[in-house]
Amino acid sequence: MSILHGKFLHGGDYNPDQWLDRPDILEEDVRQMKRAGVNVVSLGIFAWAALEPEEGKYDFSFLEERIQTLYENGIHTILATPSGARPMWMAFRYPEVLRVRAEGQKELMGERHNHCYTSPVYREKVWEMNRRLAEKFAGHPGVIAWHISNEYGGACWCEKCQEAFRGYLKQKYGSLEELNRQWWTAFWSHRYDCWEHVQAPSPLGESDTHGLNLDWRRFCSRQTADFCAWEKKALEAGGSSLPVTTNLMGFYDGLDYADFRDILELSSWDSYPEWHSGEKSDVQTAVEIACTADYMRCIQKDRKPFLLMESTPSATNWQRFSRLKRPRMHMLSSLQAVAHGADSVQYFQWRKGRGGSEKFHGAVLDHDATDDTRVFRDVAEVGSRLQGLEKICGSLVRPRAAILLDQENRWALEDSRGPRNDGIHYLETVKAHYGALWKLGIPADVISSDCSLEEYRLVIAPMLYLLKGDIAERLKAFVDGGGTLVGTYQTGLVNENDLCFEGRVPHGLTEVFGLHREEIDALWDGQCNHVVWNDREYVLTELCERIHPSSAAVLARYQEDFYAGEPVLTVNESGRGKAYYIAAHTGMDFLYDFYLETAPAAGAGPCMKAALPEGVTVTVRTGEETDYLFVQNWNPEDVAVTVAEKLTDFESGERIGAGDSLKLSGYSVRILERPAGSGNTERFE
Ligand code: GLA
Ligand code: ZN
């Protein structure tokens, strides 16, 4: 059940506070929204100046009018807290709300998303605003959820933040001795003698103490999450029990979104792919967006349906080139989000403003405000198609495969000196493994190392350099219990403070993989080695590890260099399961062939029985009795897919038998159904 009575949400950011002197336009908005099949708006995201024009003087009248009028017209509201941008008066009266940069420079009033999250004044002002908004609107039948702030990000180096950072460290390490030990500060004589000497990393000061860098990033992320929790508490203090979300930014590097897991009832994200880019094929872009969507969905504790909060109906104006979506791409990219578990398709934004830096950003209504445009028709078409898909709303994505993408691991791995300072490519590697599954039509969750592994048959943990908590034990238990684990080079080297483990590595995993690592060779760009597996030769680049099996069986070996003949691919049986180890950086060709063989054997095979042409994938959402298969063609040309099971087209009712050829036009998606549990997916529970 979605937050809108079992309906897909369709709509987007709506900023009527920019048009308060134009009642004609506000009226026209509602009329046009109905024509576009809009049933939800995200309202008032940057409206603080209109809501509190002077300190302590609140005016919610325009919100009241808009929420009520929209509701009377069948349009619901996701109401924003306006903390994404502060009003002028606040910055000038209370400069502490402004950030200090890493170099110690105080910022001036300007831009957005740049407040000090520690500042008691900012917290108090936000509390008061949120509480009042909740008191006034939480009970309105038109308001269905809260959109807390907007795209949280960035960090502040002010004294208040530094003090809070030291508080975080005191709590974490208990003593300065322990901090010195974990951060290895005897190196270069950087031992701390008192807490006050601990400063956040800065280009003017310390930037090479990896434990410090990592803890600072953790602190900033947790402080931001704490601010979000504070906003939520203020809404609750105002009497709200509505679900809250905040719009996340995919693989944004500044935050560990896992910190938001216990706060948000719903995750939502802003998706701005560069379609038709000329540098990447649409297929590559589709893989990246698919991977991001799965990551965003898995930020939620229960991995239930999430929201696509923003996307552009046409082009952005901040990417290097504002490329228009080619015909049919809007439908396909919108339904891609749905295919990955989104219960909404929402846009930034409803109507283009006349000024400001986003005046040329795509919107449903352009400056001429007509519905006689390609963009408007594309949007309306999505709205009407979503209406026909209601039965699918609320259904789950429950893959049998998971890929670990741990943000703390990413921070540590990318901050490490060596083995490849010119591109360690963690995210790219995660995406490559994901991409191989995508090509095979094998759905996957993208989870952090603190997530449960229990529901999976296949867990892929590329470059899991940093081991936090009990992840090593849980990976071992997963394999011993019958699961299949895939690990790679650069695994299990440091503890959660980026301190190298003593003894053999991968730490805590040598037994499950049945091997240990001796050393790793970093290749220059352009250099390579080769491996032969199942009579096919593959290129190896970037990183080649030298490993020594104890109990693992060797499946493939290096072809060249002084380590020719040594293992690249091994498998070890442990308990009832198996652990594969890929010791070198391979291309997608290898990963595809590897998962083609190993994923089905692990019990995580393709979700539809079919031979998928290049650029075509399938994902599945599972309802109480039905599997809904989203077959997507990311090629501009038409394709035919030979299907090997009995399915029904959900929208047209057409029956498809085993051996039939399923036609998909260029850039299109077809939704097929079959009884739940009859294919390679989990039954709905
Ligand atoms: C982000 C923001 C929006 C808007 C869009 C433009 O996602 O949340 O306010 O700036 O980008 O693409
Ligand atoms: Zn600060």
Short mmCIF file of N, CA and C in Angstrom, two decimals, residues 35 61 76 124 188 197 274-275 284 287 320 322 424 430 461 488 503 507 540 604 650 674:
data_model
loop_
_atom_site.label_atom_id
_atom_site.label_comp_id
_atom_site.label_asym_id
_atom_site.label_seq_id
_atom_site.Cartn_x
_atom_site.Cartn_y
_atom_site.Cartn_z
N ARG A 35 -4.75 18.16 -15.97
CA ARG A 35 -4.56 17.68 -17.36
C ARG A 35 -3.32 16.81 -17.49
N SER A 61 -0.65 31.53 5.25
CA SER A 61 -1.93 31.62 4.53
C SER A 61 -1.84 31.05 3.11
N HIS A 76 -2.71 15.73 -3.82
CA HIS A 76 -2.22 15.69 -2.45
C HIS A 76 -0.88 16.43 -2.32
N GLU A 124 17.04 25.86 16.66
CA GLU A 124 15.86 26.42 17.33
C GLU A 124 14.88 27.01 16.31
N TRP A 188 55.00 10.49 12.33
CA TRP A 188 55.33 11.91 12.17
C TRP A 188 55.14 12.72 13.47
N HIS A 197 43.36 19.84 21.12
CA HIS A 197 44.24 19.91 19.95
C HIS A 197 43.70 19.14 18.75
N GLU A 274 22.41 11.48 -17.35
CA GLU A 274 22.78 12.18 -18.59
C GLU A 274 22.47 11.28 -19.78
N TRP A 275 21.21 11.24 -20.15
CA TRP A 275 20.82 10.44 -21.31
C TRP A 275 21.43 11.02 -22.58
N GLN A 284 24.76 2.07 -20.68
CA GLN A 284 25.63 2.27 -19.52
C GLN A 284 24.97 3.18 -18.48
N VAL A 287 22.30 1.34 -16.59
CA VAL A 287 22.85 0.44 -15.57
C VAL A 287 23.19 1.24 -14.31
N ARG A 320 26.68 19.53 -18.11
CA ARG A 320 27.53 20.23 -19.07
C ARG A 320 26.75 20.64 -20.31
N SER A 322 22.69 20.59 -21.92
CA SER A 322 21.28 20.36 -21.58
C SER A 322 20.61 19.56 -22.70
N ILE A 424 41.32 4.30 -7.85
CA ILE A 424 41.12 2.97 -7.24
C ILE A 424 39.81 2.37 -7.75
N VAL A 430 31.96 -1.70 -8.20
CA VAL A 430 30.64 -2.13 -7.73
C VAL A 430 29.66 -2.11 -8.91
N ALA A 461 30.80 -8.85 -2.65
CA ALA A 461 31.40 -7.80 -1.81
C ALA A 461 32.69 -7.33 -2.45
N THR A 488 36.78 -9.97 -3.71
CA THR A 488 37.81 -9.60 -4.69
C THR A 488 39.08 -9.16 -3.97
N GLY A 503 48.61 -9.71 10.92
CA GLY A 503 48.41 -11.10 10.53
C GLY A 503 47.90 -11.21 9.11
N HIS A 507 41.52 -10.28 6.48
CA HIS A 507 41.36 -10.53 7.90
C HIS A 507 40.00 -11.17 8.23
N LEU A 540 43.13 -8.39 -17.81
CA LEU A 540 43.15 -7.92 -16.43
C LEU A 540 43.88 -6.57 -16.41
N ALA A 604 20.44 -17.62 -7.54
CA ALA A 604 20.08 -16.24 -7.84
C ALA A 604 20.16 -16.01 -9.35
N PHE A 650 0.65 -7.34 -18.78
CA PHE A 650 -0.20 -6.78 -17.72
C PHE A 650 -1.16 -5.73 -18.26
N ARG A 674 3.00 -12.96 -14.06
CA ARG A 674 2.87 -14.42 -13.89
C ARG A 674 2.56 -14.64 -12.41
#
